Tab-separated table of C-alpha atoms in Angstrom:
chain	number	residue	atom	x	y	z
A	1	UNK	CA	19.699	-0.748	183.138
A	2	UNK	CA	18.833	2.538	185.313
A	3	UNK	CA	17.379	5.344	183.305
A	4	UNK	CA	18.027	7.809	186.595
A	5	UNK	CA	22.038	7.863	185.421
A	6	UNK	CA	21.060	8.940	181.800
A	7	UNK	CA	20.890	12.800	181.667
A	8	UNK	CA	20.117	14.027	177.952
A	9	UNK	CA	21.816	17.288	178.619
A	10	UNK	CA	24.623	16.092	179.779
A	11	UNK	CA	28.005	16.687	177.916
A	12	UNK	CA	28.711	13.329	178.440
A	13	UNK	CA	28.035	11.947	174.922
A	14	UNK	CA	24.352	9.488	175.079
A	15	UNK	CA	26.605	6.274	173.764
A	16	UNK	CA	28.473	6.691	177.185
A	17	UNK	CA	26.266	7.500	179.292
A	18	UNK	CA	24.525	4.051	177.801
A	19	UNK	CA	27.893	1.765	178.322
A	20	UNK	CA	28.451	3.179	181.804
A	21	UNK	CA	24.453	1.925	182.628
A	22	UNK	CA	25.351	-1.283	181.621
A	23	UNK	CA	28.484	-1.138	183.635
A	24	UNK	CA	26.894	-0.402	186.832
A	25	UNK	CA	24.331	-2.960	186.108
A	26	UNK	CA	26.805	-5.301	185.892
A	27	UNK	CA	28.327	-4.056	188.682
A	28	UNK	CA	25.751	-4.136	190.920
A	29	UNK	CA	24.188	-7.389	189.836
A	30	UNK	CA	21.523	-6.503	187.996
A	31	UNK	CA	23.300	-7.938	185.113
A	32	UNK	CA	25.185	-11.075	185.488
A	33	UNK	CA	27.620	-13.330	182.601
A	34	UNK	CA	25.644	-14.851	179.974
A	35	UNK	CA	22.102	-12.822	180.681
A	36	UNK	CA	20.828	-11.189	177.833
A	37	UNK	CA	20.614	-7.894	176.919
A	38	UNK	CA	17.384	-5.564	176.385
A	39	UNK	CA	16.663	-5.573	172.384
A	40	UNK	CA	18.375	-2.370	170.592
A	41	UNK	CA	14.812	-1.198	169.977
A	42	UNK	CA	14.034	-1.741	173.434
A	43	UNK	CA	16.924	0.348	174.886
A	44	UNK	CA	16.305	2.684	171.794
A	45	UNK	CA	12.868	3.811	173.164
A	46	UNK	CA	13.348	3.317	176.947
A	47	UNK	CA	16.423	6.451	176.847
A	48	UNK	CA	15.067	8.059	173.866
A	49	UNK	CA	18.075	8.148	171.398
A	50	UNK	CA	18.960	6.664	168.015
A	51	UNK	CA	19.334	3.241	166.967
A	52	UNK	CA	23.040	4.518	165.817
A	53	UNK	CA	23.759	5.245	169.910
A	54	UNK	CA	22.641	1.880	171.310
A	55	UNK	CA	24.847	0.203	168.436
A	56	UNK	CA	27.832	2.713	169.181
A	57	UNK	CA	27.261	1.517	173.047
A	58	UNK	CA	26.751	-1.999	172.283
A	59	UNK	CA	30.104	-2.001	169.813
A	60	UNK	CA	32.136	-0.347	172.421
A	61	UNK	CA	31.060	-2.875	175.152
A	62	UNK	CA	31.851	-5.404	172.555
A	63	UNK	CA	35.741	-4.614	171.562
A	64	UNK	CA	36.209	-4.628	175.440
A	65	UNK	CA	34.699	-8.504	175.608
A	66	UNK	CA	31.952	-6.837	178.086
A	67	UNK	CA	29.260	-8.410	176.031
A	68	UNK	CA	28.835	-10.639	172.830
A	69	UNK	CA	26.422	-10.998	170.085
A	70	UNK	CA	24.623	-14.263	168.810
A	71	UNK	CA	23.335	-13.555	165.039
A	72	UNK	CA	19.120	-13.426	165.416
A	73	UNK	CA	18.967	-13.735	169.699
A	74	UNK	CA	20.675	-10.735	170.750
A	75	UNK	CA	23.261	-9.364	173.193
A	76	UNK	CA	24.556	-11.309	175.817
A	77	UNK	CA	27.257	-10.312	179.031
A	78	UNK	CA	30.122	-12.030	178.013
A	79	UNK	CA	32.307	-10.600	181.521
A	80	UNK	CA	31.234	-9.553	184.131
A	81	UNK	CA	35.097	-7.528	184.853
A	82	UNK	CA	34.168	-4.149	183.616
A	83	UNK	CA	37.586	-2.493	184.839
A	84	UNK	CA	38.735	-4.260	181.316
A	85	UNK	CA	39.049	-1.191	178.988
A	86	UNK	CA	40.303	-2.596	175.842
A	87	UNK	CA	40.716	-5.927	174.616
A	88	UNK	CA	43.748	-7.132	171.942
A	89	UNK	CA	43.124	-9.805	169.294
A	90	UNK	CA	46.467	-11.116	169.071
A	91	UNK	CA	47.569	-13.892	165.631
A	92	UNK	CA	50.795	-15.777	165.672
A	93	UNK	CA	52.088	-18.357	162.947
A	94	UNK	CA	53.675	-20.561	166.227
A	95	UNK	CA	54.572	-19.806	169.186
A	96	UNK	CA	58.171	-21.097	170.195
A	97	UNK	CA	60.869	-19.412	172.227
A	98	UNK	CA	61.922	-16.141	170.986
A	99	UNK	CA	58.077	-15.568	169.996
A	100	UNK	CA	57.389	-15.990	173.458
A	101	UNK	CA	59.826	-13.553	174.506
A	102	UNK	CA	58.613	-10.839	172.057
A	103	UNK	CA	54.923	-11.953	173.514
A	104	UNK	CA	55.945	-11.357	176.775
A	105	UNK	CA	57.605	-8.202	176.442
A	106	UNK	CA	54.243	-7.046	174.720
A	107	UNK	CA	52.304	-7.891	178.039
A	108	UNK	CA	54.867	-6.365	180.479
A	109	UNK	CA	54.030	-2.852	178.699
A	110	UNK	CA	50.476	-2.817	178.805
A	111	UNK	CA	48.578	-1.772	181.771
A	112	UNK	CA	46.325	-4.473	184.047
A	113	UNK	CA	42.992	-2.769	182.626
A	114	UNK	CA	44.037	-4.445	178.755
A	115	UNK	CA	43.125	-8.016	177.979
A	116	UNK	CA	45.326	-9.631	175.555
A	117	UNK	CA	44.031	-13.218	173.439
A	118	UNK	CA	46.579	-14.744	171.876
A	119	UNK	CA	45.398	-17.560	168.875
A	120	UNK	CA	47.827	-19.569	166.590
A	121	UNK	CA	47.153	-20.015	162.723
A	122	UNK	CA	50.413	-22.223	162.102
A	123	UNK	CA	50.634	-21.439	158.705
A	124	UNK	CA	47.413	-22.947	158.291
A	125	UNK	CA	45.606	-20.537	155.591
A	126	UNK	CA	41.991	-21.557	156.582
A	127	UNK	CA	42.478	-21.271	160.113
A	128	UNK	CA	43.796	-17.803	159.713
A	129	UNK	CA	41.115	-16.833	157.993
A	130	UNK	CA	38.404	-18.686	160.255
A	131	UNK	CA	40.198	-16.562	163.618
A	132	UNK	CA	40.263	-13.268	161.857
A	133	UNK	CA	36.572	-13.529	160.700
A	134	UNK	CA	34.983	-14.935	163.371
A	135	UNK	CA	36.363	-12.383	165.837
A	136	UNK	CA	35.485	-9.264	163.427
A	137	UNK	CA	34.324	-6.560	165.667
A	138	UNK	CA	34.866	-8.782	169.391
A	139	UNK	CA	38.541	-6.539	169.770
A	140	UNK	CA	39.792	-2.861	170.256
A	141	UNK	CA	42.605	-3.649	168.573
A	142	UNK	CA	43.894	-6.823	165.753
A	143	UNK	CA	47.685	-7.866	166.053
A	144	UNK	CA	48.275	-9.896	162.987
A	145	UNK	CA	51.082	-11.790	162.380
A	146	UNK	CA	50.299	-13.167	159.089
A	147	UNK	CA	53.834	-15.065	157.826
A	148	UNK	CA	54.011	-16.059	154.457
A	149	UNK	CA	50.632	-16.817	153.910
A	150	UNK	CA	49.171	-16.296	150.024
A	151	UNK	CA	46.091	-13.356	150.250
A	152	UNK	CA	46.134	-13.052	153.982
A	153	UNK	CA	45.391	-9.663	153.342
A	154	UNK	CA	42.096	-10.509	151.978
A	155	UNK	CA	40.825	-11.634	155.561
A	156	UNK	CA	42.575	-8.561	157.604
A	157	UNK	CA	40.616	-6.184	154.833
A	158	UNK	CA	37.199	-7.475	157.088
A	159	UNK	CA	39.224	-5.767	159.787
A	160	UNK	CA	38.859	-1.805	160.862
A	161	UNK	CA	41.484	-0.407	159.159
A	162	UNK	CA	42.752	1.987	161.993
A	163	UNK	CA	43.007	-1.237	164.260
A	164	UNK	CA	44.802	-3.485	162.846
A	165	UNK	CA	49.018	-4.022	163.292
A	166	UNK	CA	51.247	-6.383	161.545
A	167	UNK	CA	53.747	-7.983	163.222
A	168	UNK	CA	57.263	-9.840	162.384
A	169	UNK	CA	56.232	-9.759	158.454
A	170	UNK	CA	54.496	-7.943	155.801
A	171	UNK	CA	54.036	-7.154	152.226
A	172	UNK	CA	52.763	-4.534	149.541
A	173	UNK	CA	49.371	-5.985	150.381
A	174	UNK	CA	49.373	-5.163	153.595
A	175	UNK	CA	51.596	-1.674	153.292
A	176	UNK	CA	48.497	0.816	154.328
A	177	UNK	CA	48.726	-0.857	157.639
A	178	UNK	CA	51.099	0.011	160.622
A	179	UNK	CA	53.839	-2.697	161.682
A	180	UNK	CA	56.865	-3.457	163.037
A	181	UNK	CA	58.490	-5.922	161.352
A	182	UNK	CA	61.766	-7.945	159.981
A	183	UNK	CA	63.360	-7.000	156.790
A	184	UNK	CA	64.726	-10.735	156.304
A	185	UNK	CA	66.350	-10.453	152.675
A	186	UNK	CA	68.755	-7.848	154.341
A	187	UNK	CA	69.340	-9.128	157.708
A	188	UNK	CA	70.780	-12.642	156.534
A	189	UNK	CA	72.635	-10.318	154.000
A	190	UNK	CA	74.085	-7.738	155.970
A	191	UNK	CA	74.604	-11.004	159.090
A	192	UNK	CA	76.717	-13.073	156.518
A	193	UNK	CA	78.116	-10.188	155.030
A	194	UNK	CA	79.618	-8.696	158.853
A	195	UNK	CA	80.837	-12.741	158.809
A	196	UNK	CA	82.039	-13.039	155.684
A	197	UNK	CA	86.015	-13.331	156.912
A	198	UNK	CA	84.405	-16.538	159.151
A	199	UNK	CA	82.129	-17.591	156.327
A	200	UNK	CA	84.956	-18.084	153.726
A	201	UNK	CA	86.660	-20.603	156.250
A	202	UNK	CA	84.447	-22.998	153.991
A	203	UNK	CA	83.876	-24.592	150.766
A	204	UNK	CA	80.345	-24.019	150.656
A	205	UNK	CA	77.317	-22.598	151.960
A	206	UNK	CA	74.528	-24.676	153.078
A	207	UNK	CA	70.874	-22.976	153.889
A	208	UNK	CA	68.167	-25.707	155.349
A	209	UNK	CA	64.696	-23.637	153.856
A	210	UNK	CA	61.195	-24.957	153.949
A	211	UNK	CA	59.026	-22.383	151.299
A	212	UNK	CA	55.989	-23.701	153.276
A	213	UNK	CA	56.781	-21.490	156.586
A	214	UNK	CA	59.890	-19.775	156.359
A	215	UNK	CA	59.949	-16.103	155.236
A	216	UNK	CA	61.317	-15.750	151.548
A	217	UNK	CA	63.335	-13.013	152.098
A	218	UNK	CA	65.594	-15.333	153.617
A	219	UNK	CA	66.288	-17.342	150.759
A	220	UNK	CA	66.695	-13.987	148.698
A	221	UNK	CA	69.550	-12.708	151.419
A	222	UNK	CA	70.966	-16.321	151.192
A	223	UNK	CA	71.661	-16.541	147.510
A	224	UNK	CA	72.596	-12.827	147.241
A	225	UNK	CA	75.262	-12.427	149.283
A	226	UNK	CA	76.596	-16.312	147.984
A	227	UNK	CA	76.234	-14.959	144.205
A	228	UNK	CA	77.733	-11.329	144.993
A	229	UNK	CA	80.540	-13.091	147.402
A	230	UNK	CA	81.269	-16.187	144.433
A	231	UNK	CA	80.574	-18.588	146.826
A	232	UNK	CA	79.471	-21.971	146.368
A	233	UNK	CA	76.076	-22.687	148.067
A	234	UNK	CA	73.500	-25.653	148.109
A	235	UNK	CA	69.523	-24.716	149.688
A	236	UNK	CA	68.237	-28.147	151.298
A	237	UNK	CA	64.266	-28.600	151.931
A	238	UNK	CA	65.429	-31.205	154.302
A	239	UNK	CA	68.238	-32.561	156.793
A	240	UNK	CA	66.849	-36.005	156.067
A	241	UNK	CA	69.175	-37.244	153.596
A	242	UNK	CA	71.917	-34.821	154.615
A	243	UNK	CA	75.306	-35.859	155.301
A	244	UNK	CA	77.563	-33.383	156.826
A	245	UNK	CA	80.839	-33.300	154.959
A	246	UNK	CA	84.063	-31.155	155.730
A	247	UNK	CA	84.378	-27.521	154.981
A	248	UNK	CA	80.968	-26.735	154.628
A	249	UNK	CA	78.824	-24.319	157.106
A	250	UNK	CA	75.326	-24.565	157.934
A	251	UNK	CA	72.306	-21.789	158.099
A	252	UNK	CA	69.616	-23.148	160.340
A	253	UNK	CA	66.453	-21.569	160.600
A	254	UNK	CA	64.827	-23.280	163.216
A	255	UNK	CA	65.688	-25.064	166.634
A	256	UNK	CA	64.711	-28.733	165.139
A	257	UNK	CA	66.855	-28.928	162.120
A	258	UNK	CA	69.438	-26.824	164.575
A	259	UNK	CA	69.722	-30.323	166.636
A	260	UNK	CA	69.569	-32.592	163.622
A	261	UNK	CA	72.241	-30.912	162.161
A	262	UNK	CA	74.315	-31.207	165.459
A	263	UNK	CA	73.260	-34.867	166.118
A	264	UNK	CA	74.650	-35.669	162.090
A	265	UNK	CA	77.751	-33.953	162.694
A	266	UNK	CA	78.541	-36.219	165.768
A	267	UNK	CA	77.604	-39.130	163.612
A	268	UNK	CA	79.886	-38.148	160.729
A	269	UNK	CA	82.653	-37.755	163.408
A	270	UNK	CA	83.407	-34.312	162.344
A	271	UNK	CA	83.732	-30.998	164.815
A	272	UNK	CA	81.889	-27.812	164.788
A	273	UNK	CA	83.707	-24.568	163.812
A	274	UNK	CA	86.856	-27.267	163.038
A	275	UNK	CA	85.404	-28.805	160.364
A	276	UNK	CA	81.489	-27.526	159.681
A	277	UNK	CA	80.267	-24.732	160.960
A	278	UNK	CA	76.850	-23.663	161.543
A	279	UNK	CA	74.821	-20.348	161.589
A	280	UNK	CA	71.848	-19.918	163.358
A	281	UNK	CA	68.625	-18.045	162.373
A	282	UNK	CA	66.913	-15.978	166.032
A	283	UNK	CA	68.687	-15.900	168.805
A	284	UNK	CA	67.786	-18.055	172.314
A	285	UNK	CA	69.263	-18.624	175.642
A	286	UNK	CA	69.587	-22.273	174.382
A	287	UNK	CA	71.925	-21.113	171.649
A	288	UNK	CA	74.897	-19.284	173.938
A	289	UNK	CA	75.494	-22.958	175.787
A	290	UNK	CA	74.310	-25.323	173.029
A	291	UNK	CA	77.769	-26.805	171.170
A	292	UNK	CA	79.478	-24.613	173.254
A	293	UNK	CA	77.480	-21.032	171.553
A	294	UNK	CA	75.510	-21.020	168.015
A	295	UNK	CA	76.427	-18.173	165.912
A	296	UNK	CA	73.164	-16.514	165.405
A	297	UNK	CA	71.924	-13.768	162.901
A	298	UNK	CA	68.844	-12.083	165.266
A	299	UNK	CA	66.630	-9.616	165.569
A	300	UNK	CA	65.602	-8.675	169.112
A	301	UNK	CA	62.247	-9.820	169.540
A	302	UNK	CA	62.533	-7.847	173.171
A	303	UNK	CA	62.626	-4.536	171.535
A	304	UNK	CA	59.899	-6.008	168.606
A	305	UNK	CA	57.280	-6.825	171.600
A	306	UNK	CA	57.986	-3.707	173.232
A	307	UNK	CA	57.555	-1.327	170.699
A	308	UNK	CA	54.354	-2.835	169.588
A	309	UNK	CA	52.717	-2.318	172.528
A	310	UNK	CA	53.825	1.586	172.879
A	311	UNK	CA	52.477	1.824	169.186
A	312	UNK	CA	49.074	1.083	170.131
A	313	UNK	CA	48.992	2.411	173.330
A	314	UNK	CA	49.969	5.826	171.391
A	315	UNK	CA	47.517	4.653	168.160
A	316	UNK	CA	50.831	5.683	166.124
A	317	UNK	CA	50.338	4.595	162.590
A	318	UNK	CA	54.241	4.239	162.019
A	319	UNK	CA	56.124	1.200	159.736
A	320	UNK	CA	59.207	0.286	161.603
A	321	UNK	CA	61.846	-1.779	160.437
A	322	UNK	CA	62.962	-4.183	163.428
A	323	UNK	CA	67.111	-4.346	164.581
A	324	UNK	CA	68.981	-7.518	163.398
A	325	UNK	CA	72.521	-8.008	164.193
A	326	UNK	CA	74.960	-11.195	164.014
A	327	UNK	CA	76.082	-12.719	167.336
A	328	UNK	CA	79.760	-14.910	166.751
A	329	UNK	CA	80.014	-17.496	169.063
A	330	UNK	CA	82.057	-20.639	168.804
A	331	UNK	CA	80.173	-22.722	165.719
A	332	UNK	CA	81.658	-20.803	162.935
């Protein structure tokens, strides 16, 4: 680290002047990936400022994935790509086709100097909690999507408030952070509701729910609208001893049980729309071909992805409610 660079009457503020030393270090060799770092006491007394500075330096470094810490060694150089300005910490329950496309509109709106790390807690408690709190402090920025896990919130609380954003769902616990997310209980309500004239075409309702990942907001939209609308319904846990009979229809939250469902309907001999119908929860290329088209009730993951990144790029602190809207095709 080159003391000549570090002017104490500069404007430039000492805890920048400190992480641009390291830079060019790095830059120029002097520092290379996994050396370690002079001691904070060390740097402390060689450039003559607090202990507060060199931690401010060291923390910014940090968030950007410049450097690392190992608890009683020290600071290491993590990268040696110091064009990397911030770094994103980002949390999914799963990652399956429309989560990719919301994932990959996030990417296309951030700039080449922003490192994204995407991790996967599938709706696994203890691994949620183990990747939030072993990456406290390694991010600029947390993007949490924490599904319908019980006290997730007491894990993003080791989190810097002002960096944290939830994504696809949240809850009272979570309302003093910023997110863009899915209102579920009114999207299936409002999607079956817009269908209702298609909907009545059957006896009764059937809604394939597992408590265990699937947002319970659906289930509240689901049983609603049947209740308000007199209709009979029936919520399954499982397709496995299901037998598809005439006149009912079908609301399948995910693109397994959306196949079962199809594969039991051949094997009961009936036909889709003609004699069970079938309503599909998130929208995918898949669905406008599969069975000749899947009605779907969707948000627009797109949009979601998109608008996530322009919220941190602008730190806006904003709660927005995501678009849903029902897409008739030929299986109702």
């Amino acid at each position: 680290m080159n003391k000549e660079s570090f002017h104490s009457e500069s404007k430039i503020p000492k805890y920048k002047q400190l992480v641009a030393s390291i830079e060019a270090s790095i830059a120029d060799g002097s520092l290379k990936k996994d050396d370690q770092l002079p001691s904070l006491n060390v740097i402390k007394d060689r450039f003559s400022v607090s202990r507060d500075t060199v931690l401010t330096a060291f923390n910014e470094l940090k968030n950007r994935g410049i450097i690392n810490s190992v608890v009683g060694k020290g600071y290491y150089v993590a990268s040696e790509n110091v064009a990397i300005q911030q770094k994103i910490f980002v949390l999914f329950d799963e990652l399956n086709s429309f989560k990719e496309d919301l994932y990959n509109a996030f990417l296309e709106q951030l700039s080449s100097n922003i490192q994204v790390e995407i991790y996967f807690h599938h709706f696994n408690i203890q691994t949620f909690n183990n990747l939030i709190l072993n990456n406290v402090g390694n991010y600029s920025y947390y993007v949490i999507m924490p599904a319908n896990l019980d006290n997730a919130h007491k894990a993003i609380s080791n989190l810097p408030v002002d960096r944290v954003y939830i994504l696809d769902q949240t809850n009272e616990q979570l309302s003093q952070y910023p997110a863009i997310y899915q209102n579920f209980e009114k999207n299936v309500y409002d999607g079956l509701q817009e269908g209702l004239a298609l909907v009545k075409k059957y006896k009764k309702l059937m809604l394939m729910f597992d408590e265990n990942s699937q947002p319970v907001g659906i289930l509240k939209g689901f049983t609603n609208f049947c209740n308000d609308q007199e209709l009979s319904y029936i919520v399954l846990p499982s397709l496995k001893e299901c037998v598809p009979r005439k006149g009912e229809v079908y609301v399948i939250l995910d693109d397994k049980n959306l196949i079962r469902i199809i594969k039991k309907i051949k094997e009961a001999s009936l036909e889709i729309a003609k004699d069970v119908g079938i309503i599909s929860y998130n929208d995918t290329l898949l669905k406008e071909v599969v069975a000749d088209g899947i009605t779907t009730i969707s948000t627009d993951f797109s949009f979601m992805g998109a608008k996530l990144a322009s919220m941190i790029l602008e730190n806006s602190q904003e709660k927005i409610e995501n678009p849903s809207k029902l897409i008739i095709r030929k299986s109702v």
